[in-house]
Every structure is written in C-alpha cells, then in structure tokens.
Coordinates of C-alpha atoms in Angstrom, one line a residue:
X1 CA 0.5 0.3 -0.2
X2 CA 2.8 2.7 0.9
X3 CA 5.0 2.0 -2.4
X4 CA 1.7 2.9 -3.9
X5 CA 0.8 5.6 -2.5
X6 CA 4.4 6.6 -2.9
X7 CA 5.0 6.0 -7.0
X8 CA 1.7 8.2 -7.4
X9 CA 3.2 11.0 -5.1
X10 CA 6.2 11.4 -7.2
X11 CA 4.4 11.3 -10.1
X12 CA 3.4 15.7 -8.3
X13 CA 6.4 17.8 -8.2
X14 CA 4.4 20.2 -6.7
X15 CA 3.0 19.4 -3.8
X16 CA 6.0 16.9 -3.0
X17 CA 9.0 17.4 -1.1
X18 CA 11.9 19.1 -2.9
X19 CA 14.4 17.0 -1.3
X20 CA 14.2 13.5 1.0
X21 CA 16.8 13.5 3.5
X22 CA 19.6 11.7 3.7
X23 CA 20.7 12.4 7.3
X24 CA 19.4 11.4 10.8
X25 CA 19.4 14.7 11.2
X26 CA 17.7 15.7 8.9
X27 CA 14.9 13.0 9.7
X28 CA 14.9 14.6 12.0
X29 CA 14.1 18.1 11.8
X30 CA 11.3 16.9 8.9
X31 CA 9.3 14.7 11.7
X32 CA 10.1 17.6 14.2
X33 CA 7.9 19.9 10.9
X34 CA 5.4 17.2 10.7
X35 CA 4.2 16.4 14.2
X36 CA 4.7 21.0 14.8
X37 CA 2.0 21.2 12.2
X38 CA 0.5 18.1 13.8
X39 CA 0.2 19.9 16.5
X40 CA -1.7 22.8 15.1
X41 CA -3.8 21.3 12.8
X42 CA -5.5 19.7 16.3
X43 CA -6.9 23.3 17.2
X44 CA -5.9 25.8 14.1
X45 CA -8.2 24.9 10.3
X46 CA -5.6 24.9 7.5
X47 CA -6.4 27.7 6.8
X48 CA -5.3 29.8 9.5
X49 CA -2.1 27.2 9.5
X50 CA 1.7 28.9 7.8
X51 CA 5.1 27.7 7.3
X52 CA 5.8 30.1 9.3
X53 CA 4.0 29.3 12.5
X54 CA 5.0 25.7 11.8
X55 CA 8.9 26.8 11.3
X56 CA 8.0 28.5 14.6
X57 CA 6.7 25.6 16.4
X58 CA 8.8 23.6 15.2
X59 CA 11.8 25.1 16.4
X60 CA 13.3 25.1 12.7
X61 CA 15.2 28.3 10.7
X62 CA 12.5 28.6 8.3
X63 CA 14.6 28.1 5.6
X64 CA 15.6 24.8 6.6
X65 CA 11.9 24.3 6.4
X66 CA 12.0 25.1 2.6
X67 CA 14.5 22.9 2.3
X68 CA 11.8 20.2 2.3
X69 CA 8.6 21.8 1.9
X70 CA 8.4 23.9 -1.2
X71 CA 4.4 25.1 0.4
X72 CA 2.2 24.5 3.3
X73 CA 0.1 22.1 0.4
X74 CA 3.4 20.1 1.4
X75 CA 3.3 19.4 4.4
X76 CA -0.4 18.6 4.4
X77 CA 0.5 16.3 1.7
X78 CA 2.5 14.6 3.6
X79 CA 0.8 14.5 6.6
X80 CA -1.3 12.6 4.4
X81 CA 0.9 10.1 3.4
X82 CA 2.0 9.8 7.2
X83 CA -1.8 8.9 7.9
X84 CA -2.6 6.7 5.0
X85 CA 0.5 5.1 6.3
X86 CA -1.4 4.8 9.7
X87 CA -3.9 2.5 8.0
X88 CA -1.6 0.7 6.3
X89 CA -0.1 -0.5 9.3
X90 CA -3.6 -0.9 11.1
X91 CA -4.7 -3.4 8.3
X92 CA -1.6 -5.4 8.0
X93 CA -1.7 -5.6 11.9
X94 CA -6.0 -7.7 11.9
X95 CA -4.3 -9.5 8.4
X96 CA -1.8 -10.6 9.6
X97 CA -2.7 -11.9 13.3
X98 CA -6.9 -11.8 13.1
X99 CA -7.3 -13.4 9.1
X100 CA -6.9 -16.7 9.5
X101 CA -8.1 -17.2 13.1
X102 CA -10.8 -15.3 13.5
X103 CA -14.6 -14.8 12.5
X104 CA -15.4 -12.4 10.3
X105 CA -16.9 -9.6 13.3
X106 CA -14.2 -11.3 15.2
X107 CA -11.9 -9.5 11.7
X108 CA -13.5 -6.7 11.5
X109 CA -14.5 -5.2 15.4
X110 CA -10.4 -6.0 16.2
X111 CA -9.6 -3.9 12.2
X112 CA -11.6 -0.7 12.9
X113 CA -10.1 -0.6 16.6
X114 CA -6.6 -0.9 15.7
X115 CA -7.5 2.0 12.3
X116 CA -9.2 3.9 15.4
X117 CA -6.0 3.6 17.6
X118 CA -3.3 5.4 15.0
X119 CA -1.7 8.3 16.2
X120 CA -2.8 10.9 13.5
X121 CA -5.6 12.2 16.4
X122 CA -9.3 12.4 15.4
X123 CA -8.6 16.7 15.6
X124 CA -5.8 16.1 12.4
X125 CA -7.7 13.5 11.0
X126 CA -10.8 16.1 10.5
X127 CA -8.8 18.6 9.5
X128 CA -6.5 16.6 6.6
X129 CA -10.2 15.8 5.4
X130 CA -11.3 18.6 4.7
X131 CA -8.3 20.2 3.2
X132 CA -8.2 17.9 0.6
X133 CA -10.1 19.9 -1.0
X134 CA -7.4 22.7 -1.7
X135 CA -6.1 21.5 -4.6
X136 CA -6.5 18.4 -7.8
X137 CA -3.2 16.8 -6.1
X138 CA -4.9 16.7 -2.1
X139 CA -7.7 15.2 -4.5
X140 CA -6.2 12.2 -6.4
X141 CA -4.2 11.1 -3.3
X142 CA -7.6 11.1 -1.6
X143 CA -9.2 9.1 -4.3
X144 CA -6.1 6.7 -4.3
X145 CA -6.5 6.8 -0.4
X146 CA -10.1 5.3 -0.5
X147 CA -9.4 2.9 -3.6
X148 CA -7.1 1.6 -2.0
X149 CA -8.6 0.9 1.4
X150 CA -11.5 -0.4 -0.3
X151 CA -9.6 -2.8 -2.4
X152 CA -8.2 -4.1 0.7
X153 CA -11.5 -4.7 2.7
X154 CA -12.9 -6.4 -0.5
X155 CA -10.1 -8.3 -0.5
X156 CA -10.6 -9.1 3.4
X157 CA -14.1 -10.3 2.8
X158 CA -13.5 -12.6 -0.1
X159 CA -11.3 -14.1 2.2
X160 CA -13.5 -14.8 4.8
X161 CA -15.8 -16.3 3.3
X162 CA -18.0 -14.1 1.8
X163 CA -20.6 -15.1 -1.1
X164 CA -21.5 -11.8 -2.5
X165 CA -20.2 -11.4 -5.9
X166 CA -16.5 -9.3 -6.2
X167 CA -18.8 -6.5 -7.7
X168 CA -21.1 -6.3 -4.5
X169 CA -18.3 -6.2 -2.1
X170 CA -16.5 -3.4 -4.1
X171 CA -19.5 -1.1 -3.3
X172 CA -20.1 -2.0 0.5
X173 CA -16.2 -1.3 0.0
X174 CA -16.6 1.6 -0.6
X175 CA -19.5 1.6 1.4
X176 CA -17.7 1.2 4.7
X177 CA -14.5 3.3 3.4
X178 CA -17.2 6.8 3.2
X179 CA -19.1 6.0 6.1
X180 CA -16.0 5.4 8.5
X181 CA -15.0 8.9 7.3
X182 CA -18.6 10.7 8.0
X183 CA -17.9 9.7 11.6
X184 CA -14.7 12.4 11.8
X185 CA -15.6 15.2 12.3
X186 CA -19.0 14.3 14.8
X187 CA -15.9 13.0 17.0
X188 CA -13.4 16.1 16.5
X189 CA -15.9 18.1 17.2
X190 CA -17.2 16.4 20.5
X191 CA -15.8 15.5 24.1
X192 CA -14.5 12.4 25.3
X193 CA -18.2 11.0 26.2
X194 CA -18.9 12.5 22.8
X195 CA -16.7 10.5 21.0
X196 CA -16.2 7.3 23.2
X197 CA -21.1 7.1 22.1
X198 CA -20.3 8.4 18.5
X199 CA -17.3 6.2 17.3
X200 CA -18.9 2.7 20.1
X201 CA -22.7 3.7 17.5
X202 CA -20.7 4.0 14.0
X203 CA -18.2 0.9 15.1
X204 CA -21.8 -1.1 16.2
X205 CA -23.3 0.4 12.1
X206 CA -20.3 -0.2 10.0
X207 CA -20.3 -4.0 11.3
X208 CA -23.7 -4.4 10.3
X209 CA -22.6 -2.8 6.8
X210 CA -19.8 -5.7 6.6
X211 CA -22.6 -8.3 7.8
X212 CA -24.9 -7.9 4.5
X213 CA -21.5 -9.3 3.0
X214 CA -21.8 -13.2 5.3
X215 CA -25.7 -13.4 4.8

C-alpha cells in the first residue's frame, strides 16, 4: 500500500517534498516539522496554518523548512501520507494477527479498533479530510487512499468466506470507507464522552453493513 501511494505521489512534484532527508539529523528535522504541523492542526483550521507558524513550533529556521517543503500544501500532503501509512499498518496488523483465526465479525471489530488507535489524532484527521479539497493533487491522493482501502476490505471479505460477487463486495467496501470518514467530523467536535458514544455506535453500524456480505 505504502509503495503504491509513494509512486503516485512522486508524479506530483508541485506538492511533494523538495528532497528527501538523507541524514539522521535531517530526518529528525522533517519529523519535527510534521509533528509541529500536526499539533497546530489539533486546534487550528488548515487555512490558519502557515509555514512560518510551523517552523516556529518545530523550532527550525524557515529556510530549513523550505529545504524540504516548498509550501504548506506539501506539508499537508506529507501528513496525509503519514496517516495513510498508519492505516496500511493497521490493515497489515489485522491481516497478520486475525484473518486466519477470527470470524468475520471479530476480525472487522479488531480492524476498526486498530484503525481508530493510529497516532494521527481525530482532530488532525478531520482537518486533513477537509484539506483534501485544497487542490487537485490532494484530491487525487484522497482518491488513491479510498481505492486502496476499499480493495483491501474487499479482499478481506472474500478471504473470510463471503459468497457475494466481487462487484457487490466492492460497493460495500466503498460505502464503509465513506461511512467511516463521515464519523470523523462529529467526533472531532465532541467531548470525550460524546466521542466514545459516537465511536461505539458508529462501529456497530459499520459491522452491520459488513454483515450484509455474510448473509
């Protein structure tokens, strides 16, 4: 999953990194920049995010930031890629640990819980989702993300014994992707108790939709 995304990203130079860090010090600097941007996004909308504020939060010179990221959109792109890598790791974890031993309901419940526990916080996910409309490059990355996750969900349902035609499984997988995305904004704007309630109800609804594939 990660390799496919990076191949696609490499074709869009306007918002990709200027260069990849080759030294450990540079890699740590890039991580500080991304972590600072992520922290700022927990309490600020994307339109209020600036490269100068990110550099100040990361405690790096603005010139250093521009060595790796030509603009704010490139940082958003990199944050979204990082979220995609986390999502891919969650899928890998579920596939490795549960696919061959769990029934479909237990498997997908574990997958949903693992997806929810990624390092990218719910507020940042909400801001990143909204940022996908900023330009065509970001929209294309979002489409790649959705298609890759839907394909893997389809493969999981087949591996777990669904007898539905693949086209119907693909429709269910796409519906799941959009439904899961729709939960992000209300959770991001709720207190902890409300987040838990929305998450639990949302998970049960997701499992009910997945159950269609196994009737």
